[in-house]
Each structure stands twice: as C-alpha cells, then as structure tokens.
Amino acid sequence: MKENEYPILKVTNVEWDKDHDEFDTLPTEFEIKWGFKNWDTDEVSKWISQKFDWVFDSINIQQVGTWQEDSG
C-alpha cells in the first residue's frame, strides 16, 4: 500500500443481537473506509459495536479494496 492508502472493508452477514425491538433497522451489510493500514477482526468488530451502539452475534469482514486519503 502507498503511504496515503488505506483498506476498504466489506462487512457482511451481520447477525445483530435480537434482544431489542429495533434490531431490524440495523444494516446487515456495509463497507468501511478503514483509517489505519492494518486491521484485525476484533478491532473492527469493536468499532462496529460502538458505531451502531449495538452488539452482534456474528459477522464477516474482508478487505475488498483500498482508498487514498487526500494529501491537500
């Protein structure tokens, strides 16, 4: 990866914890422009739970590409 290049992560098959009335409004698939060159499943999983303020039972994460941060 180039110096200003970071991974794009595709998150799929998110099985949100169903212990709440509104879990069906949460996405089951989305992409993340990750802001660090390296990532691991635990780190990304924690970020997703914090972002959506929700826990999940299972998840799939894979890198599908890269994005470049503007240098201007």
mmCIF file of C-alpha atoms in Angstrom:
data_model
loop_
_atom_site.group_PDB
_atom_site.id
_atom_site.type_symbol
_atom_site.label_atom_id
_atom_site.label_comp_id
_atom_site.label_asym_id
_atom_site.label_seq_id
_atom_site.Cartn_x
_atom_site.Cartn_y
_atom_site.Cartn_z
ATOM 1 C CA MET A 1 0.000 0.000 0.000
ATOM 2 C CA LYS A 2 1.091 3.541 -0.665
ATOM 3 C CA GLU A 3 1.720 5.915 2.228
ATOM 4 C CA ASN A 4 -1.733 7.552 1.976
ATOM 5 C CA GLU A 5 -3.610 4.363 1.032
ATOM 6 C CA TYR A 6 -5.910 2.521 3.439
ATOM 7 C CA PRO A 7 -8.157 -0.567 3.269
ATOM 8 C CA ILE A 8 -11.825 -0.696 2.340
ATOM 9 C CA LEU A 9 -13.549 -3.364 4.412
ATOM 10 C CA LYS A 10 -16.753 -5.112 3.391
ATOM 11 C CA VAL A 11 -18.860 -6.223 6.338
ATOM 12 C CA THR A 12 -21.475 -8.875 5.550
ATOM 13 C CA ASN A 13 -23.803 -11.340 7.241
ATOM 14 C CA VAL A 14 -24.145 -9.228 10.366
ATOM 15 C CA GLU A 15 -26.343 -11.095 12.831
ATOM 16 C CA TRP A 16 -27.325 -8.407 15.326
ATOM 17 C CA ASP A 17 -28.381 -9.375 18.826
ATOM 18 C CA LYS A 18 -32.174 -9.558 18.712
ATOM 19 C CA ASP A 19 -32.683 -8.562 22.330
ATOM 20 C CA HIS A 20 -34.294 -5.236 21.379
ATOM 21 C CA ASP A 21 -37.280 -4.040 19.349
ATOM 22 C CA GLU A 22 -35.345 -2.044 16.748
ATOM 23 C CA PHE A 23 -32.622 -4.523 15.720
ATOM 24 C CA ASP A 24 -34.287 -4.998 12.307
ATOM 25 C CA THR A 25 -33.428 -1.383 11.341
ATOM 26 C CA LEU A 26 -29.678 -2.079 11.575
ATOM 27 C CA PRO A 27 -27.713 -2.867 8.382
ATOM 28 C CA THR A 28 -26.617 -6.419 7.661
ATOM 29 C CA GLU A 29 -24.074 -5.366 5.022
ATOM 30 C CA PHE A 30 -21.938 -2.242 4.501
ATOM 31 C CA GLU A 31 -18.444 -1.007 3.627
ATOM 32 C CA ILE A 32 -15.985 0.890 5.820
ATOM 33 C CA LYS A 33 -13.106 3.103 4.720
ATOM 34 C CA TRP A 34 -10.747 1.987 7.482
ATOM 35 C CA GLY A 35 -8.427 4.779 8.650
ATOM 36 C CA PHE A 36 -5.461 2.575 9.513
ATOM 37 C CA LYS A 37 -3.252 0.477 7.246
ATOM 38 C CA ASN A 38 -3.627 -2.631 9.409
ATOM 39 C CA TRP A 39 -6.802 -4.112 10.845
ATOM 40 C CA ASP A 40 -7.986 -7.235 12.608
ATOM 41 C CA THR A 41 -11.424 -8.706 13.179
ATOM 42 C CA ASP A 42 -11.532 -7.911 16.908
ATOM 43 C CA GLU A 43 -10.623 -4.268 16.370
ATOM 44 C CA VAL A 44 -13.157 -3.762 13.563
ATOM 45 C CA SER A 45 -15.869 -5.647 15.479
ATOM 46 C CA LYS A 46 -15.409 -3.383 18.483
ATOM 47 C CA TRP A 47 -15.599 -0.285 16.261
ATOM 48 C CA ILE A 48 -18.830 -1.539 14.630
ATOM 49 C CA SER A 49 -20.462 -2.219 18.011
ATOM 50 C CA GLN A 50 -19.536 1.269 19.196
ATOM 51 C CA LYS A 51 -20.665 2.977 15.982
ATOM 52 C CA PHE A 52 -24.096 1.330 15.999
ATOM 53 C CA ASP A 53 -24.300 1.152 19.811
ATOM 54 C CA TRP A 54 -25.284 -2.482 19.494
ATOM 55 C CA VAL A 55 -23.778 -5.947 19.874
ATOM 56 C CA PHE A 56 -23.923 -8.699 17.286
ATOM 57 C CA ASP A 57 -23.741 -12.480 17.353
ATOM 58 C CA SER A 58 -21.694 -12.993 14.172
ATOM 59 C CA ILE A 59 -20.092 -11.037 11.350
ATOM 60 C CA ASN A 60 -17.906 -11.465 8.246
ATOM 61 C CA ILE A 61 -15.221 -8.900 7.407
ATOM 62 C CA GLN A 62 -12.954 -8.874 4.379
ATOM 63 C CA GLN A 63 -10.772 -6.320 2.634
ATOM 64 C CA VAL A 64 -12.200 -5.543 -0.807
ATOM 65 C CA GLY A 65 -10.003 -2.684 -1.938
ATOM 66 C CA THR A 66 -8.179 0.452 -0.905
ATOM 67 C CA TRP A 67 -8.854 4.180 -0.748
ATOM 68 C CA GLN A 68 -6.466 7.109 -0.732
ATOM 69 C CA GLU A 69 -6.524 9.982 1.702
ATOM 70 C CA ASP A 70 -6.333 13.373 0.020
ATOM 71 C CA SER A 71 -2.985 14.961 0.618
ATOM 72 C CA GLY A 72 -4.333 18.508 0.168
#
